[in-house]
PDB file of C-alpha atoms in Angstrom:
ATOM      1  CA  MET A 658       8.898  -9.808 -22.647  1.00  0.00           C
ATOM      2  CA  VAL A 659       7.449  -6.380 -21.866  1.00  0.00           C
ATOM      3  CA  ILE A 660       4.436  -5.832 -19.618  1.00  0.00           C
ATOM      4  CA  ALA A 661       2.359  -2.653 -19.566  1.00  0.00           C
ATOM      5  CA  THR A 662       1.932  -1.744 -15.895  1.00  0.00           C
ATOM      6  CA  VAL A 663      -0.618   0.813 -14.758  1.00  0.00           C
ATOM      7  CA  ASP A 664      -1.085   2.443 -11.342  1.00  0.00           C
ATOM      8  CA  ILE A 665      -4.403   4.259 -10.969  1.00  0.00           C
ATOM      9  CA  GLY A 666      -4.443   6.751  -8.095  1.00  0.00           C
ATOM     10  CA  GLY A 667      -6.702   9.524  -6.929  1.00  0.00           C
ATOM     11  CA  THR A 668      -4.370  12.313  -8.038  1.00  0.00           C
ATOM     12  CA  GLY A 669      -2.193  10.667 -10.687  1.00  0.00           C
ATOM     13  CA  ILE A 670      -1.978   7.749 -13.132  1.00  0.00           C
ATOM     14  CA  LYS A 671       1.351   6.063 -13.814  1.00  0.00           C
ATOM     15  CA  PHE A 672       2.221   3.855 -16.768  1.00  0.00           C
ATOM     16  CA  ALA A 673       5.431   1.888 -17.191  1.00  0.00           C
ATOM     17  CA  ALA A 674       6.757  -0.550 -19.748  1.00  0.00           C
ATOM     18  CA  MET A 675       8.489  -3.149 -17.590  1.00  0.00           C
ATOM     19  CA  SER A 676      10.570  -6.214 -18.286  1.00  0.00           C
ATOM     20  CA  LYS A 677       9.803  -9.520 -16.614  1.00  0.00           C
ATOM     21  CA  GLU A 678      12.765  -8.869 -14.313  1.00  0.00           C
ATOM     22  CA  GLY A 679      11.342  -5.554 -13.132  1.00  0.00           C
ATOM     23  CA  GLU A 680      13.369  -3.131 -15.225  1.00  0.00           C
ATOM     24  CA  ILE A 681      11.437   0.024 -16.109  1.00  0.00           C
ATOM     25  CA  LEU A 682      12.014   0.620 -19.822  1.00  0.00           C
ATOM     26  CA  ASP A 683       9.800   3.677 -20.063  1.00  0.00           C
ATOM     27  CA  LYS A 684       7.514   5.529 -17.655  1.00  0.00           C
ATOM     28  CA  GLN A 685       4.823   8.172 -18.049  1.00  0.00           C
ATOM     29  CA  GLU A 686       2.578   9.942 -15.551  1.00  0.00           C
ATOM     30  CA  ILE A 687      -0.392  12.291 -15.792  1.00  0.00           C
ATOM     31  CA  ALA A 688      -2.877  13.844 -13.409  1.00  0.00           C
ATOM     32  CA  THR A 689      -5.883  11.566 -13.017  1.00  0.00           C
ATOM     33  CA  PRO A 690      -8.263  12.313 -15.923  1.00  0.00           C
ATOM     34  CA  ASN A 691     -11.720  13.633 -15.176  1.00  0.00           C
ATOM     35  CA  ASP A 692     -13.500  10.738 -16.866  1.00  0.00           C
ATOM     36  CA  LEU A 693     -13.053   7.190 -18.130  1.00  0.00           C
ATOM     37  CA  ASP A 694     -12.696   8.221 -21.757  1.00  0.00           C
ATOM     38  CA  GLY A 695      -9.749  10.430 -20.852  1.00  0.00           C
ATOM     39  CA  LEU A 696      -8.031   7.546 -19.082  1.00  0.00           C
ATOM     40  CA  LEU A 697      -8.733   5.035 -21.859  1.00  0.00           C
ATOM     41  CA  ASN A 698      -7.510   7.397 -24.575  1.00  0.00           C
ATOM     42  CA  TRP A 699      -4.264   7.980 -22.697  1.00  0.00           C
ATOM     43  CA  LEU A 700      -3.747   4.234 -22.270  1.00  0.00           C
ATOM     44  CA  LYS A 701      -4.517   3.653 -25.960  1.00  0.00           C
ATOM     45  CA  MET A 702      -1.855   6.161 -26.968  1.00  0.00           C
ATOM     46  CA  LEU A 703       0.788   4.512 -24.751  1.00  0.00           C
ATOM     47  CA  LEU A 704      -0.134   0.935 -25.622  1.00  0.00           C
ATOM     48  CA  SER A 705       0.274   1.720 -29.321  1.00  0.00           C
ATOM     49  CA  LYS A 706       3.939   2.673 -28.916  1.00  0.00           C
ATOM     50  CA  ARG A 707       5.336  -0.865 -28.591  1.00  0.00           C
ATOM     51  CA  GLU A 708       4.362  -4.510 -28.466  1.00  0.00           C
ATOM     52  CA  TYR A 709       3.268  -5.756 -25.052  1.00  0.00           C
ATOM     53  CA  GLN A 710       2.695  -9.257 -23.725  1.00  0.00           C
ATOM     54  CA  GLY A 711       0.206  -8.244 -21.054  1.00  0.00           C
ATOM     55  CA  ILE A 712      -1.425  -5.496 -18.993  1.00  0.00           C
ATOM     56  CA  ALA A 713      -0.957  -5.328 -15.222  1.00  0.00           C
ATOM     57  CA  MET A 714      -2.982  -2.864 -13.161  1.00  0.00           C
ATOM     58  CA  SER A 715      -2.871  -1.562  -9.597  1.00  0.00           C
ATOM     59  CA  VAL A 716      -6.226  -0.063  -8.631  1.00  0.00           C
ATOM     60  CA  PRO A 717      -8.080   1.254  -5.582  1.00  0.00           C
ATOM     61  CA  GLY A 718     -10.973  -0.897  -4.410  1.00  0.00           C
ATOM     62  CA  ALA A 719     -11.764  -4.594  -4.198  1.00  0.00           C
ATOM     63  CA  VAL A 720     -11.006  -6.558  -7.356  1.00  0.00           C
ATOM     64  CA  ASP A 721     -13.139  -9.442  -8.600  1.00  0.00           C
ATOM     65  CA  ARG A 722     -10.524 -11.441 -10.471  1.00  0.00           C
ATOM     66  CA  LYS A 723     -13.119 -13.579 -12.273  1.00  0.00           C
ATOM     67  CA  THR A 724     -14.948 -10.658 -13.861  1.00  0.00           C
ATOM     68  CA  GLY A 725     -12.276  -7.943 -13.816  1.00  0.00           C
ATOM     69  CA  THR A 726     -14.656  -5.633 -11.963  1.00  0.00           C
ATOM     70  CA  ILE A 727     -13.468  -3.150  -9.328  1.00  0.00           C
ATOM     71  CA  GLY A 728     -15.904  -3.006  -6.428  1.00  0.00           C
ATOM     72  CA  GLY A 729     -16.256  -0.554  -3.565  1.00  0.00           C
ATOM     73  CA  ILE A 730     -15.672   3.170  -3.869  1.00  0.00           C
ATOM     74  CA  SER A 731     -12.551   5.267  -4.335  1.00  0.00           C
ATOM     75  CA  ALA A 732     -11.297   8.710  -5.274  1.00  0.00           C
ATOM     76  CA  VAL A 733     -11.660   7.638  -8.922  1.00  0.00           C
ATOM     77  CA  PRO A 734     -15.367   6.682  -9.083  1.00  0.00           C
ATOM     78  CA  TYR A 735     -15.512   6.069 -12.825  1.00  0.00           C
ATOM     79  CA  ILE A 736     -13.258   2.969 -12.697  1.00  0.00           C
ATOM     80  CA  HIS A 737     -15.826   0.937 -10.719  1.00  0.00           C
ATOM     81  CA  GLY A 738     -18.741  -1.236 -11.711  1.00  0.00           C
ATOM     82  CA  PHE A 739     -17.740  -2.739 -15.078  1.00  0.00           C
ATOM     83  CA  SER A 740     -15.387  -5.411 -16.420  1.00  0.00           C
ATOM     84  CA  TRP A 741     -11.934  -4.151 -17.295  1.00  0.00           C
ATOM     85  CA  TYR A 742     -11.386  -7.414 -19.148  1.00  0.00           C
ATOM     86  CA  ASP A 743     -14.192  -6.412 -21.507  1.00  0.00           C
ATOM     87  CA  LYS A 744     -13.117  -2.776 -21.657  1.00  0.00           C
ATOM     88  CA  LEU A 745      -9.566  -3.706 -22.761  1.00  0.00           C
ATOM     89  CA  ALA A 746     -10.473  -6.824 -24.758  1.00  0.00           C
ATOM     90  CA  SER A 747      -9.537  -5.232 -28.104  1.00  0.00           C
ATOM     91  CA  TYR A 748      -5.846  -5.391 -27.158  1.00  0.00           C
ATOM     92  CA  GLU A 749      -6.063  -9.204 -27.006  1.00  0.00           C
ATOM     93  CA  LEU A 750      -3.655  -9.351 -24.065  1.00  0.00           C
ATOM     94  CA  PRO A 751      -3.843 -11.156 -20.716  1.00  0.00           C
ATOM     95  CA  ILE A 752      -4.985  -8.589 -18.136  1.00  0.00           C
ATOM     96  CA  HIS A 753      -4.633  -8.826 -14.360  1.00  0.00           C
ATOM     97  CA  LEU A 754      -5.814  -6.290 -11.773  1.00  0.00           C
ATOM     98  CA  GLU A 755      -5.030  -6.109  -8.084  1.00  0.00           C
ATOM     99  CA  ASN A 756      -5.823  -3.792  -5.191  1.00  0.00           C
ATOM    100  CA  ASP A 757      -3.247  -1.040  -4.718  1.00  0.00           C
ATOM    101  CA  ALA A 758      -2.308  -1.938  -1.127  1.00  0.00           C
ATOM    102  CA  ASN A 759      -1.906  -5.576  -2.152  1.00  0.00           C
ATOM    103  CA  CYS A 760       0.397  -4.430  -4.946  1.00  0.00           C
ATOM    104  CA  VAL A 761       2.599  -2.601  -2.451  1.00  0.00           C
ATOM    105  CA  GLY A 762       2.928  -5.860  -0.514  1.00  0.00           C
ATOM    106  CA  LEU A 763       3.650  -7.878  -3.650  1.00  0.00           C
ATOM    107  CA  SER A 764       6.370  -5.434  -4.689  1.00  0.00           C
ATOM    108  CA  GLU A 765       8.450  -6.573  -1.727  1.00  0.00           C
ATOM    109  CA  LEU A 766       8.690 -10.034  -3.311  1.00  0.00           C
ATOM    110  CA  LEU A 767      10.519  -8.520  -6.265  1.00  0.00           C
ATOM    111  CA  ALA A 768      12.942  -6.726  -3.960  1.00  0.00           C
ATOM    112  CA  HIS A 769      13.313  -9.681  -1.594  1.00  0.00           C
ATOM    113  CA  PRO A 770      12.407 -12.944  -3.374  1.00  0.00           C
ATOM    114  CA  GLU A 771      13.596 -14.908  -0.365  1.00  0.00           C
ATOM    115  CA  LEU A 772      10.596 -13.725   1.671  1.00  0.00           C
ATOM    116  CA  GLU A 773       8.103 -16.450   2.508  1.00  0.00           C
ATOM    117  CA  ASN A 774       5.714 -14.771   4.954  1.00  0.00           C
ATOM    118  CA  ALA A 775       5.463 -11.005   5.140  1.00  0.00           C
ATOM    119  CA  ALA A 776       3.032  -8.287   6.119  1.00  0.00           C
ATOM    120  CA  CYS A 777       2.778  -4.888   4.510  1.00  0.00           C
ATOM    121  CA  VAL A 778       1.010  -1.964   6.177  1.00  0.00           C
ATOM    122  CA  VAL A 779       0.239   1.055   3.981  1.00  0.00           C
ATOM    123  CA  ILE A 780      -0.271   4.220   6.013  1.00  0.00           C
ATOM    124  CA  GLY A 781      -1.991   7.298   4.625  1.00  0.00           C
ATOM    125  CA  THR A 782      -5.394   8.870   5.078  1.00  0.00           C
ATOM    126  CA  GLY A 783      -6.339   5.447   6.447  1.00  0.00           C
ATOM    127  CA  ILE A 784      -4.508   2.134   6.793  1.00  0.00           C
ATOM    128  CA  GLY A 785      -4.459  -0.664   4.244  1.00  0.00           C
ATOM    129  CA  GLY A 786      -2.233  -3.630   3.873  1.00  0.00           C
ATOM    130  CA  ALA A 787      -1.355  -7.002   2.451  1.00  0.00           C
ATOM    131  CA  MET A 788      -0.370 -10.452   3.660  1.00  0.00           C
ATOM    132  CA  ILE A 789       2.118 -12.647   1.824  1.00  0.00           C
ATOM    133  CA  VAL A 790       1.842 -16.318   2.800  1.00  0.00           C
ATOM    134  CA  ASN A 791       4.290 -18.849   1.363  1.00  0.00           C
ATOM    135  CA  GLY A 792       5.338 -16.312  -1.248  1.00  0.00           C
ATOM    136  CA  ARG A 793       1.802 -15.606  -2.477  1.00  0.00           C
ATOM    137  CA  LEU A 794      -0.750 -12.922  -1.767  1.00  0.00           C
ATOM    138  CA  HIS A 795      -3.315 -14.069   0.800  1.00  0.00           C
ATOM    139  CA  ARG A 796      -6.654 -12.619  -0.282  1.00  0.00           C
ATOM    140  CA  GLY A 797      -9.001 -14.550   2.002  1.00  0.00           C
ATOM    141  CA  LYS A 798     -12.505 -15.875   1.403  1.00  0.00           C
ATOM    142  CA  HIS A 799     -14.042 -12.395   1.308  1.00  0.00           C
ATOM    143  CA  HIS A 800     -10.970 -10.645  -0.177  1.00  0.00           C
ATOM    144  CA  LEU A 801     -10.251  -9.072   3.218  1.00  0.00           C
ATOM    145  CA  GLY A 802      -6.809 -10.573   3.781  1.00  0.00           C
ATOM    146  CA  GLY A 803      -4.462  -7.831   4.922  1.00  0.00           C
ATOM    147  CA  GLU A 804      -7.188  -5.294   5.706  1.00  0.00           C
ATOM    148  CA  PHE A 805      -5.401  -4.489   8.943  1.00  0.00           C
ATOM    149  CA  GLY A 806      -7.053  -1.097   9.258  1.00  0.00           C
ATOM    150  CA  TYR A 807     -10.256  -2.761  10.433  1.00  0.00           C
ATOM    151  CA  MET A 808      -8.618  -4.086  13.605  1.00  0.00           C
ATOM    152  CA  THR A 809     -10.074  -2.582  16.763  1.00  0.00           C
ATOM    153  CA  THR A 810      -7.764  -1.159  19.381  1.00  0.00           C
ATOM    154  CA  LEU A 811      -8.481   0.517  22.695  1.00  0.00           C
ATOM    155  CA  ALA A 812      -6.369   3.534  23.472  1.00  0.00           C
ATOM    156  CA  PRO A 813      -6.406   5.201  26.936  1.00  0.00           C
ATOM    157  CA  ALA A 814      -9.074   7.891  27.326  1.00  0.00           C
ATOM    158  CA  GLU A 815     -10.386   7.244  23.829  1.00  0.00           C
ATOM    159  CA  LYS A 816     -13.446   5.390  22.600  1.00  0.00           C
ATOM    160  CA  LEU A 817     -13.066   2.071  20.857  1.00  0.00           C
ATOM    161  CA  ASN A 818     -12.095   2.682  17.228  1.00  0.00           C
ATOM    162  CA  ASN A 819     -10.518   0.751  14.427  1.00  0.00           C
ATOM    163  CA  TRP A 820      -6.799   0.934  13.781  1.00  0.00           C
ATOM    164  CA  SER A 821      -7.201   2.927  10.595  1.00  0.00           C
ATOM    165  CA  GLN A 822      -9.046   5.662  12.468  1.00  0.00           C
ATOM    166  CA  LEU A 823      -6.557   5.763  15.333  1.00  0.00           C
ATOM    167  CA  ALA A 824      -3.123   5.251  13.807  1.00  0.00           C
ATOM    168  CA  SER A 825      -3.149   6.725  10.290  1.00  0.00           C
ATOM    169  CA  THR A 826      -1.478   9.874   9.062  1.00  0.00           C
ATOM    170  CA  GLY A 827      -4.978  11.216   8.458  1.00  0.00           C
ATOM    171  CA  ASN A 828      -5.812  10.808  12.136  1.00  0.00           C
ATOM    172  CA  MET A 829      -2.615  12.622  13.150  1.00  0.00           C
ATOM    173  CA  VAL A 830      -3.512  15.524  10.854  1.00  0.00           C
ATOM    174  CA  ARG A 831      -7.065  15.697  12.242  1.00  0.00           C
ATOM    175  CA  TYR A 832      -5.713  15.594  15.806  1.00  0.00           C
ATOM    176  CA  LEU A 833      -3.407  18.567  15.127  1.00  0.00           C
ATOM    177  CA  ALA A 834      -6.194  20.515  13.469  1.00  0.00           C
ATOM    178  CA  GLU A 835      -8.466  19.949  16.465  1.00  0.00           C
ATOM    179  CA  LYS A 836      -5.831  20.810  19.062  1.00  0.00           C
ATOM    180  CA  SER A 837      -4.267  23.779  17.283  1.00  0.00           C
ATOM    181  CA  GLY A 838      -7.295  25.290  15.547  1.00  0.00           C
ATOM    182  CA  GLN A 839      -5.315  25.348  12.276  1.00  0.00           C
ATOM    183  CA  THR A 840      -6.321  23.370   9.194  1.00  0.00           C
ATOM    184  CA  ASP A 841      -3.224  23.505   6.981  1.00  0.00           C
ATOM    185  CA  TRP A 842      -1.457  20.473   8.509  1.00  0.00           C
ATOM    186  CA  ASN A 843       0.023  17.551   6.605  1.00  0.00           C
ATOM    187  CA  GLY A 844       2.461  14.811   7.551  1.00  0.00           C
ATOM    188  CA  ARG A 845       5.541  16.594   6.202  1.00  0.00           C
ATOM    189  CA  LYS A 846       4.736  19.844   8.018  1.00  0.00           C
ATOM    190  CA  ILE A 847       4.034  18.031  11.288  1.00  0.00           C
ATOM    191  CA  TYR A 848       7.445  16.341  11.254  1.00  0.00           C
ATOM    192  CA  GLN A 849       9.192  19.590  10.322  1.00  0.00           C
ATOM    193  CA  GLU A 850       7.482  21.433  13.168  1.00  0.00           C
ATOM    194  CA  ALA A 851       8.254  18.624  15.607  1.00  0.00           C
ATOM    195  CA  GLU A 852      11.941  18.747  14.692  1.00  0.00           C
ATOM    196  CA  ALA A 853      11.863  22.513  15.253  1.00  0.00           C
ATOM    197  CA  GLY A 854      10.570  21.942  18.796  1.00  0.00           C
ATOM    198  CA  ASN A 855       6.785  22.178  18.445  1.00  0.00           C
ATOM    199  CA  THR A 856       5.617  20.137  21.430  1.00  0.00           C
ATOM    200  CA  LEU A 857       2.077  19.662  20.101  1.00  0.00           C
ATOM    201  CA  CYS A 858       3.461  18.133  16.904  1.00  0.00           C
ATOM    202  CA  GLN A 859       5.788  15.941  18.938  1.00  0.00           C
ATOM    203  CA  GLU A 860       2.827  14.771  20.995  1.00  0.00           C
ATOM    204  CA  ALA A 861       0.803  13.973  17.851  1.00  0.00           C
ATOM    205  CA  ILE A 862       3.650  11.922  16.392  1.00  0.00           C
ATOM    206  CA  GLU A 863       4.178  10.008  19.624  1.00  0.00           C
ATOM    207  CA  ARG A 864       0.447   9.310  19.800  1.00  0.00           C
ATOM    208  CA  MET A 865       0.407   7.943  16.247  1.00  0.00           C
ATOM    209  CA  ASN A 866       3.518   5.830  16.860  1.00  0.00           C
ATOM    210  CA  ARG A 867       2.002   4.336  20.004  1.00  0.00           C
ATOM    211  CA  ASN A 868      -1.198   3.420  18.208  1.00  0.00           C
ATOM    212  CA  LEU A 869       0.742   1.991  15.279  1.00  0.00           C
ATOM    213  CA  ALA A 870       2.912  -0.080  17.606  1.00  0.00           C
ATOM    214  CA  GLN A 871      -0.140  -1.723  19.162  1.00  0.00           C
ATOM    215  CA  GLY A 872      -1.459  -2.836  15.799  1.00  0.00           C
ATOM    216  CA  LEU A 873       1.928  -3.974  14.522  1.00  0.00           C
ATOM    217  CA  LEU A 874       2.415  -6.140  17.607  1.00  0.00           C
ATOM    218  CA  ASN A 875      -1.031  -7.643  16.982  1.00  0.00           C
ATOM    219  CA  ILE A 876       0.023  -8.496  13.433  1.00  0.00           C
ATOM    220  CA  GLN A 877       3.288 -10.025  14.602  1.00  0.00           C
ATOM    221  CA  TYR A 878       1.624 -12.323  17.106  1.00  0.00           C
ATOM    222  CA  LEU A 879      -1.325 -13.196  14.893  1.00  0.00           C
ATOM    223  CA  PHE A 880       0.675 -13.952  11.772  1.00  0.00           C
ATOM    224  CA  ASP A 881       4.372 -14.076  12.840  1.00  0.00           C
ATOM    225  CA  PRO A 882       5.743 -12.779   9.510  1.00  0.00           C
ATOM    226  CA  ASP A 883       9.409 -12.637   8.555  1.00  0.00           C
ATOM    227  CA  VAL A 884       9.142  -8.858   8.283  1.00  0.00           C
ATOM    228  CA  ILE A 885       6.552  -6.087   8.397  1.00  0.00           C
ATOM    229  CA  SER A 886       7.106  -3.437   5.737  1.00  0.00           C
ATOM    230  CA  LEU A 887       5.516  -0.004   6.025  1.00  0.00           C
ATOM    231  CA  GLY A 888       4.281   1.806   2.925  1.00  0.00           C
ATOM    232  CA  GLY A 889       2.769   5.167   2.113  1.00  0.00           C
ATOM    233  CA  SER A 890       4.708   8.383   1.605  1.00  0.00           C
ATOM    234  CA  ILE A 891       5.342   8.765   5.325  1.00  0.00           C
ATOM    235  CA  SER A 892       7.298   5.493   5.352  1.00  0.00           C
ATOM    236  CA  GLN A 893      10.201   7.139   3.526  1.00  0.00           C
ATOM    237  CA  ASN A 894      10.772   9.404   6.526  1.00  0.00           C
ATOM    238  CA  LYS A 895      13.552   7.769   8.560  1.00  0.00           C
ATOM    239  CA  THR A 896      12.408   9.617  11.669  1.00  0.00           C
ATOM    240  CA  PHE A 897       8.995   7.986  11.283  1.00  0.00           C
ATOM    241  CA  ILE A 898      10.442   4.473  10.977  1.00  0.00           C
ATOM    242  CA  GLU A 899      12.706   5.043  13.977  1.00  0.00           C
ATOM    243  CA  GLY A 900       9.778   6.384  16.005  1.00  0.00           C
ATOM    244  CA  VAL A 901       7.615   3.357  15.259  1.00  0.00           C
ATOM    245  CA  ARG A 902      10.453   0.991  16.178  1.00  0.00           C
ATOM    246  CA  SER A 903      11.000   2.885  19.417  1.00  0.00           C
ATOM    247  CA  ALA A 904       7.290   2.675  20.316  1.00  0.00           C
ATOM    248  CA  ILE A 905       7.322  -1.077  19.684  1.00  0.00           C
ATOM    249  CA  SER A 906      10.426  -1.489  21.825  1.00  0.00           C
ATOM    250  CA  TYR A 907       8.644   0.327  24.655  1.00  0.00           C
ATOM    251  CA  PHE A 908       5.865  -2.267  24.710  1.00  0.00           C
ATOM    252  CA  VAL A 909       8.235  -5.215  24.235  1.00  0.00           C
ATOM    253  CA  ASP A 910      10.470  -4.037  27.081  1.00  0.00           C
ATOM    254  CA  ARG A 911       7.536  -3.334  29.374  1.00  0.00           C
ATOM    255  CA  TYR A 912       5.607  -6.587  28.897  1.00  0.00           C
ATOM    256  CA  GLU A 913       7.526  -9.823  29.286  1.00  0.00           C
ATOM    257  CA  GLU A 914       4.853 -11.680  27.278  1.00  0.00           C
ATOM    258  CA  TYR A 915       6.319 -10.101  24.139  1.00  0.00           C
ATOM    259  CA  SER A 916       9.231 -12.405  23.354  1.00  0.00           C
ATOM    260  CA  VAL A 917       9.658 -11.257  19.725  1.00  0.00           C
ATOM    261  CA  THR A 918      10.225  -7.759  18.409  1.00  0.00           C
ATOM    262  CA  PRO A 919       8.762  -7.285  14.908  1.00  0.00           C
ATOM    263  CA  GLU A 920      11.247  -6.424  12.192  1.00  0.00           C
ATOM    264  CA  ILE A 921      10.009  -3.112  10.797  1.00  0.00           C
ATOM    265  CA  VAL A 922      11.292  -1.759   7.476  1.00  0.00           C
ATOM    266  CA  ALA A 923      10.192   0.786   4.891  1.00  0.00           C
ATOM    267  CA  CYS A 924       8.819  -0.537   1.616  1.00  0.00           C
ATOM    268  CA  THR A 925      11.572  -0.769  -0.963  1.00  0.00           C
ATOM    269  CA  TYR A 926      10.168   0.857  -4.079  1.00  0.00           C
ATOM    270  CA  GLN A 927       8.589   3.939  -2.525  1.00  0.00           C
ATOM    271  CA  GLY A 928       6.372   5.746  -5.038  1.00  0.00           C
ATOM    272  CA  GLU A 929       6.792   3.053  -7.693  1.00  0.00           C
ATOM    273  CA  ALA A 930       5.735   0.153  -5.442  1.00  0.00           C
ATOM    274  CA  ASN A 931       2.304  -0.173  -7.065  1.00  0.00           C
ATOM    275  CA  LEU A 932       3.834  -0.617 -10.515  1.00  0.00           C
ATOM    276  CA  TYR A 933       6.286  -3.267  -9.325  1.00  0.00           C
ATOM    277  CA  GLY A 934       3.556  -5.057  -7.384  1.00  0.00           C
ATOM    278  CA  ALA A 935       1.226  -5.060 -10.389  1.00  0.00           C
ATOM    279  CA  LEU A 936       4.024  -6.718 -12.361  1.00  0.00           C
ATOM    280  CA  VAL A 937       4.555  -9.398  -9.703  1.00  0.00           C
ATOM    281  CA  ASN A 938       0.806 -10.084  -9.593  1.00  0.00           C
ATOM    282  CA  TRP A 939       0.683 -10.475 -13.393  1.00  0.00           C
ATOM    283  CA  LEU A 940       3.652 -12.848 -13.422  1.00  0.00           C
ATOM    284  CA  GLN A 941       2.199 -14.965 -10.624  1.00  0.00           C
ATOM    285  CA  GLU A 942      -1.234 -15.130 -12.227  1.00  0.00           C
ATOM    286  CA  GLU A 943       0.324 -16.156 -15.542  1.00  0.00           C
ATOM    287  CA  GLY A 944       2.521 -18.806 -13.879  1.00  0.00           C
ATOM    288  CA  GLN A 945       5.676 -16.948 -14.883  1.00  0.00           C
ATOM    289  CA  TRP A 946       6.892 -15.900 -11.462  1.00  0.00           C
ATOM    290  CA  PRO A 947      10.379 -17.454 -11.209  1.00  0.00           C
ATOM    291  CA  HIS A 948      10.293 -17.798  -7.415  1.00  0.00           C
ATOM    292  CA  SER A 949       7.087 -19.826  -7.108  1.00  0.00           C
TER     293      SER A 949
END
């Protein structure tokens, strides 16, 4: 069995032929096309190369599983507002779509099938996430399950904001730009400068870690998952993971009410997590997930 897995992102589109067990048999990637026709033509070319048993897609936005429509807005506006089931009907294959952050969370089930309850927090320009309950994605009545970025937190000397605004990489970059007067910051540069002794960068990182720790503790005590995995490109920075763990330990050590320290890990599949998660979603929706 071979599944065509697709990861639609704002800057790039990935396509992989994957076995049911998660082996990547072939993978292609292009810059995100300028229009829908460009994307569909590329998919048509790849889908013609072998026989597939299904199409699994990771997409930005809220997915209506009944209609195959992607709601909301994203960096790829032309994928929204129509049924992908209808658009790809000519292939006569079962098609399943899922939100990209949810796919990152689902990918952890492939890496760790023993997980029963897990949270995934994807950190980038904002914060997204996913909740796995009893080995299945928890979407919620309004498809807001795992939208951790909407949590409100109160940080000292700052107005009330949601977690996504306070604790994301995007917020750290904006903070550095405001404080330094420079606009060429990104997460990688901030960590490099901090390691070289830049105290402003060190302050920005500590601020982000503190805000992240508050939200992660909220998740732990609201949901009590087996593990909380962190996704997004920044999660592959070991210094980042260690900093978040240290910030959590500070709160746990300081407040005796915290009797449990969350287990914080980086997402397993890094840049390919969306593809693996799309595969898991397809298998679960088709009743072929072996760990159900």
